[in-house]
Coordinates of C-alpha atoms in Angstrom, one line a residue:
Chain E
M1 CA 48.8 49.9 -93.5
S2 CA 50.8 50.9 -90.4
W3 CA 49.6 53.5 -87.9
L4 CA 52.5 55.7 -88.9
S5 CA 51.5 55.9 -92.6
R6 CA 47.9 56.5 -91.5
L7 CA 49.1 59.3 -89.3
L8 CA 51.1 60.8 -92.2
G9 CA 48.0 60.7 -94.4
G10 CA 48.8 57.7 -96.6
S11 CA 46.1 56.2 -98.7
T12 CA 43.9 53.4 -97.4
P13 CA 42.9 50.5 -99.7
P14 CA 39.2 50.8 -100.6
A15 CA 38.2 47.4 -99.0
D16 CA 39.9 48.5 -95.7
R17 CA 38.2 51.8 -95.9
E18 CA 34.8 50.3 -96.3
T19 CA 35.3 47.9 -93.4
A20 CA 36.5 50.7 -91.2
Q21 CA 33.5 52.9 -92.2
A22 CA 31.1 50.0 -91.5
A23 CA 32.6 49.4 -88.1
K24 CA 32.4 53.1 -87.3
A25 CA 28.8 53.2 -88.3
A26 CA 28.0 50.1 -86.3
S27 CA 29.7 51.6 -83.2
Q28 CA 27.8 54.9 -83.7
A29 CA 24.5 53.0 -84.0
R30 CA 25.2 51.1 -80.8
M31 CA 25.9 54.4 -79.0
T32 CA 22.7 56.0 -80.3
A33 CA 20.7 52.9 -79.2
W34 CA 22.2 53.1 -75.7
E35 CA 21.5 56.8 -75.5
Q36 CA 17.9 56.4 -76.5
A37 CA 17.3 53.4 -74.3
L38 CA 18.8 54.9 -71.1
A39 CA 16.8 58.1 -71.7
A40 CA 13.6 56.1 -72.0
G41 CA 14.4 53.8 -69.1
R42 CA 14.5 50.6 -71.2
L43 CA 17.1 48.3 -72.7
P44 CA 18.6 48.6 -76.2
D45 CA 17.1 46.0 -78.7
F46 CA 20.4 44.1 -79.0
V47 CA 20.6 43.6 -75.2
E48 CA 17.0 42.5 -75.1
K49 CA 17.7 40.0 -77.9
R50 CA 20.7 38.5 -76.2
L51 CA 18.7 38.0 -73.0
E52 CA 15.7 36.6 -74.8
D53 CA 17.9 34.2 -76.7
A54 CA 19.6 33.0 -73.5
S55 CA 16.2 32.6 -71.8
A56 CA 14.8 30.5 -74.7
G57 CA 17.9 28.3 -74.7
R58 CA 19.0 29.5 -78.2
T59 CA 22.4 30.5 -76.9
P60 CA 24.4 29.1 -73.9
W61 CA 23.4 30.4 -70.5
I62 CA 26.0 32.5 -68.8
S63 CA 26.3 32.3 -65.0
T64 CA 28.5 33.7 -62.2
M65 CA 27.6 30.5 -60.2
T66 CA 30.4 28.2 -59.0
P67 CA 30.0 24.5 -59.8
A68 CA 28.8 23.9 -56.2
E69 CA 26.1 26.5 -56.7
L70 CA 25.2 25.0 -60.1
L71 CA 24.8 21.6 -58.4
L72 CA 22.5 23.0 -55.7
A73 CA 20.6 25.1 -58.3
R74 CA 19.9 21.9 -60.3
T75 CA 18.7 19.9 -57.3
H76 CA 16.4 22.7 -56.3
G77 CA 14.8 23.5 -59.6
L78 CA 16.7 26.7 -60.4
R79 CA 17.9 27.3 -64.0
P80 CA 20.6 29.9 -64.7
L81 CA 19.6 32.1 -67.6
A82 CA 22.1 34.9 -68.1
T83 CA 24.6 37.3 -66.5
V84 CA 22.7 40.6 -66.0
T85 CA 24.1 44.0 -65.1
G86 CA 23.0 47.4 -64.1
T87 CA 25.3 50.4 -64.5
C88 CA 25.0 54.1 -63.6
W89 CA 27.8 56.6 -63.5
Y90 CA 26.6 59.2 -61.1
Q91 CA 28.0 62.6 -60.2
Y92 CA 27.4 63.6 -56.6
Q93 CA 28.7 67.2 -56.4
R94 CA 25.6 68.4 -54.4
S95 CA 25.5 65.5 -52.0
W96 CA 27.8 62.5 -51.7
T97 CA 25.3 60.6 -49.6
E98 CA 22.2 61.1 -51.7
G99 CA 24.3 60.6 -54.9
H100 CA 25.5 57.2 -53.7
A101 CA 21.9 56.2 -52.8
A102 CA 20.7 57.4 -56.2
G103 CA 23.5 55.7 -58.1
W104 CA 22.9 52.3 -56.5
G105 CA 19.1 52.9 -57.0
S106 CA 19.5 53.5 -60.8
A107 CA 21.8 50.4 -61.1
L108 CA 19.2 48.4 -59.2
A109 CA 16.4 49.5 -61.6
R110 CA 18.5 48.6 -64.6
I111 CA 19.6 45.2 -63.4
R112 CA 15.9 44.5 -62.7
A113 CA 15.0 45.6 -66.3
E114 CA 17.5 43.0 -67.7
A115 CA 16.1 40.3 -65.4
V116 CA 12.6 41.1 -66.6
A117 CA 13.8 40.9 -70.3
C118 CA 15.0 37.3 -69.8
G119 CA 11.9 36.2 -67.9
A120 CA 13.7 35.6 -64.6
N121 CA 12.2 35.0 -61.2
A122 CA 15.3 36.2 -59.4
V123 CA 18.8 37.5 -59.7
V124 CA 21.2 35.8 -57.4
D125 CA 24.8 36.5 -56.4
V126 CA 24.5 40.2 -57.1
K127 CA 27.8 41.9 -56.6
M128 CA 28.4 45.6 -56.2
R129 CA 31.2 46.9 -58.3
T130 CA 32.9 50.2 -59.1
S131 CA 35.3 50.7 -62.0
P132 CA 38.8 51.9 -61.1
G133 CA 39.4 55.6 -61.7
G134 CA 36.4 57.5 -60.5
L135 CA 36.4 61.0 -62.0
G136 CA 36.2 63.9 -59.5
A137 CA 33.0 63.7 -57.5
S138 CA 31.5 60.9 -59.7
M139 CA 31.7 57.2 -59.7
D140 CA 30.5 54.0 -61.5
F141 CA 27.8 52.2 -59.6
T142 CA 27.5 48.7 -61.1
L143 CA 25.6 45.6 -60.1
I144 CA 26.3 42.2 -61.7
G145 CA 24.5 39.0 -61.0
T146 CA 23.0 35.8 -62.5
A147 CA 19.3 35.8 -63.5
V148 CA 17.6 32.5 -62.7
R149 CA 14.3 30.9 -63.3
I150 CA 12.6 28.7 -60.7
L151 CA 11.1 25.8 -62.5
G152 CA 7.3 25.8 -62.5
L153 CA 7.0 29.5 -61.9
P154 CA 6.0 31.9 -64.6
P155 CA 8.3 34.9 -65.3
S156 CA 8.1 37.5 -62.6
P157 CA 7.2 41.1 -63.4
E158 CA 9.3 42.2 -60.3
P159 CA 12.1 39.7 -60.0
V160 CA 13.8 39.4 -56.7
I161 CA 17.3 40.9 -56.6
A162 CA 19.4 39.1 -54.0
T163 CA 23.0 39.9 -53.0
V164 CA 23.3 36.5 -51.6
P165 CA 25.1 33.8 -53.7
A166 CA 23.0 31.0 -55.2
L167 CA 24.0 28.6 -52.5
E168 CA 22.6 30.8 -49.8
F169 CA 19.6 31.8 -51.9
V170 CA 18.5 28.2 -52.2
R171 CA 19.2 27.5 -48.5
L172 CA 17.1 30.5 -47.5
L173 CA 14.2 29.5 -49.7
E174 CA 14.3 26.0 -48.2
M175 CA 13.9 27.4 -44.8
G176 CA 11.0 29.6 -45.7
I177 CA 13.1 32.8 -45.9
V178 CA 12.6 34.7 -49.2
P179 CA 15.3 37.3 -50.1
V180 CA 13.3 40.0 -51.8
G181 CA 15.6 42.8 -52.7
L182 CA 18.1 45.5 -51.6
A183 CA 17.5 48.2 -49.1
V184 CA 19.6 51.4 -48.9
G185 CA 19.9 53.8 -46.0
A186 CA 22.1 57.0 -46.5
R187 CA 22.5 60.1 -44.4
Y188 CA 24.9 63.0 -44.2
E189 CA 25.0 66.0 -41.9
W190 CA 27.3 69.0 -41.2
I191 CA 28.1 70.4 -37.8
S192 CA 29.7 73.7 -37.1
D193 CA 32.4 74.0 -34.4
A194 CA 32.1 77.7 -33.5
S195 CA 33.8 77.2 -30.1
K196 CA 36.6 75.1 -31.6
T197 CA 36.2 72.6 -28.8
M198 CA 34.8 69.6 -30.6
G199 CA 38.1 68.2 -31.7
G200 CA 39.6 68.0 -28.2
S201 CA 42.7 70.0 -29.1
W202 CA 42.1 72.1 -25.9
T203 CA 43.1 69.4 -23.5
M204 CA 46.1 67.1 -22.7
N205 CA 43.9 64.6 -20.9
N206 CA 41.9 61.6 -21.9
Q207 CA 38.6 63.0 -22.8
A208 CA 35.5 61.5 -24.6
L209 CA 34.5 64.0 -27.3
G210 CA 30.9 64.0 -26.5
Q211 CA 29.4 66.5 -28.9
L212 CA 31.2 65.0 -31.9
G213 CA 30.5 61.5 -30.8
R214 CA 26.8 62.2 -30.4
F215 CA 26.7 63.9 -33.8
W216 CA 28.3 60.9 -35.5
E217 CA 26.1 58.5 -33.6
R218 CA 23.0 60.5 -34.8
V219 CA 24.1 60.3 -38.5
R220 CA 24.7 56.5 -38.3
R221 CA 21.4 55.9 -36.5
Q222 CA 19.5 58.0 -39.1
A223 CA 21.1 56.0 -41.9
H224 CA 20.0 52.8 -40.1
A225 CA 16.5 54.2 -39.6
D226 CA 16.4 55.0 -43.4
L227 CA 17.5 51.4 -44.1
K228 CA 14.7 50.1 -41.9
R229 CA 12.1 52.2 -43.6
D230 CA 13.3 51.1 -47.1
A231 CA 13.3 47.5 -46.0
A232 CA 9.8 47.7 -44.5
R233 CA 8.4 48.5 -48.0
Q234 CA 9.7 45.1 -49.2
G235 CA 10.0 42.6 -46.4
N236 CA 10.5 42.2 -42.7
G237 CA 14.2 41.8 -42.2
V238 CA 17.7 42.8 -43.5
L239 CA 20.7 40.6 -43.7
A240 CA 24.3 41.0 -44.9
H241 CA 24.9 44.7 -44.4
T242 CA 27.5 46.7 -46.2
Q243 CA 28.4 49.8 -44.4
F244 CA 30.5 52.8 -45.4
G245 CA 31.0 55.8 -43.2
Q246 CA 33.3 58.8 -43.0
I247 CA 33.8 61.8 -40.8
I248 CA 35.7 64.7 -42.3
K249 CA 36.9 67.9 -40.8
Q250 CA 36.8 71.1 -42.9
E251 CA 38.8 74.1 -41.9
V252 CA 37.4 77.3 -43.4
D253 CA 39.3 80.7 -43.4
K254 CA 37.7 83.3 -41.1
A255 CA 34.9 80.9 -40.2
P256 CA 34.3 78.1 -37.7
D257 CA 35.6 74.6 -38.5
R258 CA 33.0 72.2 -39.8
Y259 CA 32.6 68.5 -39.6
L260 CA 30.9 66.3 -42.2
G261 CA 29.6 62.9 -41.1
R262 CA 28.2 60.6 -43.8
H263 CA 27.1 57.0 -43.7
I264 CA 25.6 54.6 -46.2
V265 CA 24.3 51.2 -45.4
I266 CA 23.1 48.6 -47.9
G267 CA 21.6 45.2 -47.2
T268 CA 19.6 42.2 -48.5
V269 CA 15.9 42.4 -47.5
V270 CA 14.2 39.1 -46.6
D271 CA 10.7 38.1 -45.9
T272 CA 10.3 35.5 -43.2
R273 CA 8.0 34.3 -40.4
A274 CA 9.4 34.9 -37.0
G275 CA 10.4 31.7 -35.1
S276 CA 10.4 29.4 -38.1
S277 CA 12.4 26.2 -37.4
I278 CA 15.4 25.1 -39.4
P279 CA 14.5 21.8 -41.0
H280 CA 18.1 20.5 -41.5
S281 CA 20.4 18.8 -39.1
I282 CA 24.0 20.0 -39.0
T283 CA 26.9 17.6 -39.5
T284 CA 30.5 18.4 -38.4
V285 CA 33.1 17.8 -41.1
V286 CA 36.7 18.2 -42.0
D287 CA 36.6 20.7 -44.9
M288 CA 38.7 19.7 -48.0
R289 CA 38.5 23.1 -49.7
D290 CA 41.6 25.2 -49.4
E291 CA 41.7 28.9 -48.3
L292 CA 38.6 29.8 -50.2
S293 CA 36.3 27.8 -48.0
P294 CA 33.2 29.8 -46.8
L295 CA 33.2 27.4 -43.8
D296 CA 36.4 28.9 -42.5
G297 CA 34.8 32.2 -41.8
G298 CA 35.5 35.5 -43.6
A299 CA 32.9 37.5 -45.5
T300 CA 32.4 36.7 -49.2
K301 CA 33.2 39.4 -51.7
S302 CA 29.5 39.6 -52.7
H303 CA 28.9 42.5 -50.3
N304 CA 32.1 44.4 -50.9
A305 CA 30.6 47.5 -52.3
Y306 CA 33.4 50.1 -52.5
D307 CA 36.3 48.0 -53.9
S308 CA 37.1 47.5 -57.5
N309 CA 38.3 44.0 -58.5
E310 CA 41.4 45.3 -60.2
T311 CA 44.6 43.7 -58.9
E312 CA 48.1 43.7 -60.1
G313 CA 48.9 40.7 -62.3
A314 CA 45.2 39.6 -62.5
I315 CA 43.5 38.9 -65.7
Chain S
M1 CA 47.6 20.7 -82.9
A2 CA 51.2 21.6 -83.8
D3 CA 53.7 19.1 -85.0
A4 CA 55.6 17.5 -82.1
T5 CA 58.8 18.8 -83.6
D6 CA 57.7 22.3 -82.7
I7 CA 58.2 21.4 -79.1
P8 CA 61.8 21.7 -77.9
Q9 CA 63.7 18.5 -77.3
H10 CA 64.1 19.0 -73.5
A11 CA 60.4 19.6 -73.2
L12 CA 59.6 16.4 -75.1
E13 CA 61.9 14.5 -72.8
R14 CA 60.2 16.0 -69.8
M15 CA 56.8 15.0 -71.1
K16 CA 57.9 11.4 -71.9
G17 CA 58.8 10.9 -68.3
L18 CA 55.6 12.4 -67.0
R19 CA 53.1 9.5 -67.1
G20 CA 53.9 6.7 -64.8
E21 CA 51.7 4.4 -66.9
G22 CA 53.9 3.0 -69.7
H23 CA 56.9 4.9 -68.5
A24 CA 58.2 3.1 -65.5
G25 CA 59.7 5.6 -63.0
G26 CA 57.8 8.5 -64.7
V27 CA 56.5 11.2 -62.4
F28 CA 53.7 13.7 -62.7
T29 CA 54.1 17.4 -61.9
S30 CA 51.2 19.6 -60.8
D31 CA 50.4 22.6 -58.8
F32 CA 47.6 20.8 -57.0
S33 CA 47.2 21.2 -53.3
V34 CA 46.7 17.9 -51.4
N35 CA 43.0 18.3 -51.3
E36 CA 42.7 19.2 -55.0
F37 CA 44.8 16.1 -55.9
L38 CA 42.5 13.8 -53.8
L39 CA 39.4 15.2 -55.3
V40 CA 40.6 15.1 -58.9
R41 CA 41.5 11.4 -58.2
K42 CA 38.1 10.9 -56.6
A43 CA 36.6 12.3 -59.8
G44 CA 38.3 9.5 -61.7
F45 CA 41.3 11.5 -63.1
E46 CA 45.0 11.4 -62.7
P47 CA 47.4 14.3 -63.2
V48 CA 50.0 13.9 -65.9
G49 CA 51.9 17.2 -65.8
L50 CA 51.9 20.9 -65.4
C51 CA 51.1 22.6 -68.7
V52 CA 52.4 26.1 -69.5
G53 CA 51.8 28.4 -72.4
S54 CA 53.1 31.9 -72.5
C55 CA 53.2 34.8 -74.9
I56 CA 55.1 38.1 -74.8
Y57 CA 53.1 40.5 -76.9
H58 CA 53.7 44.0 -78.2
L59 CA 50.4 46.0 -78.2
G60 CA 49.8 48.2 -81.3
I61 CA 49.2 51.9 -80.8
Q62 CA 45.7 53.4 -81.0
Y63 CA 44.4 56.7 -79.8
G64 CA 40.9 57.3 -78.7
A65 CA 39.1 60.4 -79.9
W66 CA 38.9 62.8 -77.0
S67 CA 35.2 63.2 -76.9
K68 CA 34.0 59.8 -78.2
N69 CA 33.0 56.6 -76.6
Q70 CA 34.5 53.9 -78.8
E71 CA 36.0 50.4 -78.7
M72 CA 39.8 50.4 -79.1
D73 CA 39.7 47.6 -81.6
V74 CA 43.5 47.3 -82.0
L75 CA 43.9 46.8 -78.2
S76 CA 40.9 44.5 -77.9
Q77 CA 42.3 42.3 -80.6
A78 CA 45.7 42.4 -79.1
M79 CA 44.5 41.4 -75.6
Y80 CA 42.4 38.6 -77.0
Q81 CA 44.9 37.3 -79.4
A82 CA 47.7 37.2 -76.9
R83 CA 45.6 35.3 -74.3
E84 CA 44.5 32.9 -77.0
L85 CA 48.1 32.3 -78.0
A86 CA 49.1 31.5 -74.5
M87 CA 46.1 29.2 -74.0
A88 CA 46.7 27.5 -77.4
R89 CA 50.3 26.8 -76.4
M90 CA 49.3 25.4 -73.1
R91 CA 46.7 23.2 -74.8
E92 CA 49.3 22.1 -77.3
E93 CA 51.6 21.0 -74.4
A94 CA 48.7 19.1 -72.8
A95 CA 47.8 17.3 -76.0
D96 CA 51.4 16.3 -76.5
M97 CA 51.6 14.7 -73.1
G98 CA 48.3 12.9 -73.8
A99 CA 46.2 14.8 -71.4
D100 CA 42.4 14.7 -71.7
G101 CA 42.2 18.2 -70.2
V102 CA 43.7 20.9 -68.2
V103 CA 42.2 21.9 -64.8
G104 CA 43.0 24.9 -62.5
V105 CA 44.1 27.1 -65.4
R106 CA 45.4 30.5 -64.3
L107 CA 45.7 33.2 -66.9
T108 CA 47.7 36.2 -65.9
V109 CA 48.9 39.4 -67.6
K110 CA 52.0 41.2 -66.5
R111 CA 53.4 44.5 -67.7
L112 CA 57.1 44.3 -68.5
E113 CA 59.0 47.1 -67.0
W114 CA 61.1 48.1 -70.0
D115 CA 58.3 49.0 -72.4
E116 CA 54.7 50.0 -71.6
H117 CA 53.4 48.4 -74.8
V118 CA 54.8 45.0 -74.0
L119 CA 52.8 42.6 -71.9
E120 CA 53.5 39.0 -70.9
F121 CA 50.5 36.6 -70.9
V122 CA 50.9 33.2 -69.1
A123 CA 48.5 30.3 -69.0
I124 CA 49.3 27.5 -66.5
G125 CA 47.3 24.5 -65.3
T126 CA 47.6 20.8 -64.6
G127 CA 47.0 18.3 -67.4
V128 CA 44.8 15.4 -66.3
V129 CA 43.9 12.1 -67.9
H130 CA 40.9 9.8 -67.2
A131 CA 42.2 7.0 -65.0
K132 CA 40.2 4.3 -66.9
G133 CA 40.9 5.8 -70.3
H134 CA 37.5 7.2 -71.2
T135 CA 37.9 9.5 -74.2
T136 CA 34.6 11.2 -73.9
F137 CA 35.9 14.0 -71.7
K138 CA 37.9 15.8 -74.4
G139 CA 37.1 19.3 -75.4
P140 CA 36.0 20.6 -78.8
K141 CA 37.6 19.0 -81.9
G142 CA 39.2 16.2 -79.8
Q143 CA 41.5 18.8 -78.1
P144 CA 42.1 18.6 -74.3
F145 CA 39.4 20.5 -72.4
T146 CA 40.5 23.6 -70.5
S147 CA 39.0 25.0 -67.3
D148 CA 39.9 27.6 -64.7
L149 CA 38.0 25.5 -62.1
S150 CA 40.0 24.2 -59.1
G151 CA 40.3 20.5 -58.4
Q152 CA 37.5 20.8 -55.9
D153 CA 35.2 22.6 -58.4
F154 CA 36.1 20.1 -61.0
W155 CA 34.8 17.2 -58.8
T156 CA 31.7 19.2 -58.0
L157 CA 31.0 20.1 -61.6
L158 CA 31.1 16.4 -62.6
H159 CA 28.8 15.6 -59.7
A160 CA 26.4 18.2 -60.9
G161 CA 26.2 16.3 -64.2
Y162 CA 28.4 18.6 -66.3
R163 CA 31.8 18.3 -67.8
P164 CA 34.1 21.2 -68.8
L165 CA 34.6 21.9 -72.4
E166 CA 36.7 25.0 -72.8
M167 CA 37.7 28.2 -71.0
V168 CA 35.9 30.9 -72.9
M169 CA 36.6 34.6 -72.9
G170 CA 35.7 37.9 -74.3
S171 CA 37.7 41.1 -74.3
C172 CA 36.8 44.7 -75.0
V173 CA 39.1 47.6 -74.6
Y174 CA 37.1 50.8 -74.5
H175 CA 37.8 54.5 -74.6
V176 CA 35.4 56.4 -72.4
A177 CA 34.8 59.8 -73.8
H178 CA 35.9 63.0 -71.9
R179 CA 33.1 65.3 -71.1
G180 CA 33.1 68.7 -72.9
M181 CA 33.7 71.9 -71.0
M182 CA 30.1 73.1 -71.6
K183 CA 28.5 69.9 -70.4
S184 CA 30.7 69.8 -67.3
M185 CA 29.9 73.5 -66.5
G186 CA 26.2 72.8 -66.9
S187 CA 26.2 70.2 -64.2
V188 CA 28.5 71.9 -61.6
G189 CA 27.2 71.4 -58.1
Q190 CA 24.5 68.9 -59.1
N191 CA 23.7 65.3 -58.4
V192 CA 23.2 63.9 -61.9
E193 CA 23.9 60.8 -63.9
L194 CA 26.8 61.2 -66.4
T195 CA 25.1 59.2 -69.1
N196 CA 27.9 59.1 -71.6
F197 CA 30.1 57.3 -69.0
S198 CA 27.2 54.9 -68.1
Q199 CA 26.7 54.1 -71.8
A200 CA 30.4 53.4 -72.3
L201 CA 30.7 51.0 -69.4
Y202 CA 27.4 49.3 -70.3
D203 CA 28.4 48.9 -73.9
A204 CA 31.9 47.6 -73.1
R205 CA 30.7 45.0 -70.6
E206 CA 28.0 43.9 -73.1
I207 CA 30.5 43.5 -75.9
A208 CA 32.8 41.4 -73.7
M209 CA 29.9 39.2 -72.6
E210 CA 28.6 38.8 -76.2
R211 CA 32.1 37.7 -77.3
M212 CA 32.4 35.1 -74.5
Q213 CA 28.9 33.8 -75.2
Q214 CA 29.8 33.4 -78.9
E215 CA 32.9 31.4 -78.0
A216 CA 30.7 29.2 -75.8
A217 CA 28.2 28.7 -78.7
D218 CA 31.0 27.9 -81.1
A219 CA 32.3 25.2 -78.7
G220 CA 28.8 23.7 -78.6
A221 CA 28.4 24.4 -74.9
E222 CA 25.1 24.4 -73.0
G223 CA 26.2 27.1 -70.6
V224 CA 29.1 28.9 -69.0
V225 CA 29.9 28.5 -65.3
G226 CA 31.9 30.6 -62.9
V227 CA 31.8 33.7 -65.1
D228 CA 33.6 36.8 -63.9
L229 CA 33.9 40.2 -65.4
H230 CA 37.3 41.8 -64.8
E231 CA 38.2 45.4 -65.3
G232 CA 41.8 46.5 -65.9
S233 CA 43.6 49.5 -67.2
H234 CA 47.1 47.9 -67.6
N235 CA 48.6 51.3 -67.2
W236 CA 47.1 52.7 -70.3
Q237 CA 46.0 56.3 -70.7
P238 CA 43.3 57.4 -68.4
H239 CA 39.8 56.7 -69.8
I240 CA 40.9 53.5 -71.5
I241 CA 39.7 50.4 -69.7
E242 CA 39.6 46.7 -70.5
F243 CA 36.5 44.6 -69.7
F244 CA 37.4 40.9 -69.8
A245 CA 34.7 38.2 -69.3
V246 CA 36.0 34.7 -68.6
G247 CA 34.4 31.4 -67.5
T248 CA 34.3 27.7 -68.2
A249 CA 31.9 26.4 -70.9
V250 CA 30.2 23.2 -69.9
L251 CA 28.1 20.5 -71.4
P252 CA 26.0 17.8 -69.7
I253 CA 27.8 14.4 -69.3
S254 CA 26.6 12.2 -72.2
T255 CA 22.9 12.2 -71.3
E256 CA 21.9 14.8 -68.8
L257 CA 21.6 13.5 -65.2
D258 CA 18.2 13.7 -63.7
A259 CA 18.3 16.3 -60.9
S260 CA 16.8 13.9 -58.5
T261 CA 19.8 11.6 -58.7
I262 CA 22.2 14.3 -57.5
P263 CA 22.6 13.9 -53.7
D264 CA 21.4 16.9 -51.8
P265 CA 24.3 18.6 -50.0
Q266 CA 24.1 18.6 -46.2
L267 CA 24.6 21.5 -43.8
V268 CA 28.0 21.2 -42.2
L269 CA 30.2 23.0 -39.7
S270 CA 33.9 22.8 -40.4
V271 CA 35.9 21.7 -37.4
N272 CA 39.3 22.3 -39.0
S273 CA 39.0 26.1 -39.4

């Protein structure tokens, strides 16, 4: 039956009607399962089953690893289990900074829950994603990565969540460096410009804007101090920072101008002994990979937190 | 596989001339870079020709209920079926030129400017054949394998002890519910999770992944490598978003290689960067 006749109230054959009703009921049941699971801080049964099946080898494993990573994973006793995700759509009307920290925090707890469900020891290649089209002061905070098991180890109650790709994860482990998780530092602060001098509009000369500069420096340093505190709970170092900072001027009618400085920094926490040696020699090579080569410099997309992956013409 | 007569005459003539072997003076076409070509050859394969499949598709119309999280099944089916058609046509061309598989497949979607409901899907990759004529590299049901891996990744995959079977995918177009006025008013000025949006995105990703995993299971794969989850709105109404999971299903080469026989990669520093 065409959409037009449905719209005009035409009758639907009973078989189609039953199928449609069954699909509607199934969709509603899934929604209810999600609602209850998220409220209780656990996973819906069907997600747990998918992850358990993948873990037991009853269904194909699903991995974001490249073939090169798969090769290294195999030689180093890592087995991919499943692609795991953590999603939280968070509204930050009261505080952008705290909201972003809370959003990533919830996503982290959820990806960890999925990793636990498939009996993983670690999640590698964790990418930070946001869906296009954030609504007002709210945004999607999503983490996607590959859960892996290290052969010979029992499932971990607290799997490691690493933003580094599998290649780097294995290399780090080999050198006695254990990526243990993510650390977040976030700060925001307002400053009032009662004398209207902070912005430098009073002078035609070159002039360092000291008060505003010091304010912005303080916000950044506090965010980095938060990052350090968060990292100290988990390990003794942070690698691969993602930073995002903004300074915004707000003009208010019949009141002094205000500036808002906000800064968020996220990194991979590692645990390592100071001064450990690197057991490998380094060979110089001519690289046969094309533009994508990680050897040619340029950051990987793994740490690109505030970009969606939507591009014109892409699948 | 379709009857060879389904393929236009000029395409058949082009394919006849593609393989040098048995067709003196024949040439291959490919979009390989020099390095890709060398590594595909090193892996024991030869390119035979560029394979293309395309499909221009009119999407059906479906409206999401304003306040309901729901899959837009008409659009999900359309997006999946159109991609599948493009892939099948590319695979058909590969089979007709005698290829064992297609590597470096790129699958793209473009909106055509004259109608927002019409999309063009294109699948394009290079057909390859095993240089020594081994037939064990074919995909499911004796069809050419398909893979979105580059020539370099193809070489590496074979060295990791796996062979590509099929490019697998799962699509889910989802309507994310609008929040009601009362709910929105209740959370004004607060930092709070918008759980109905979280649920919608979680569910849509989960459905796309489940479908891709099912395809891999149907193909008899051991796993799926290089998985990516794409999001796109293709200029639909706000709140409608497609989650698309895609990767290459793989299977161990005949008997699985012992991991200890795989050479350990060395640390290198590129001098040509």
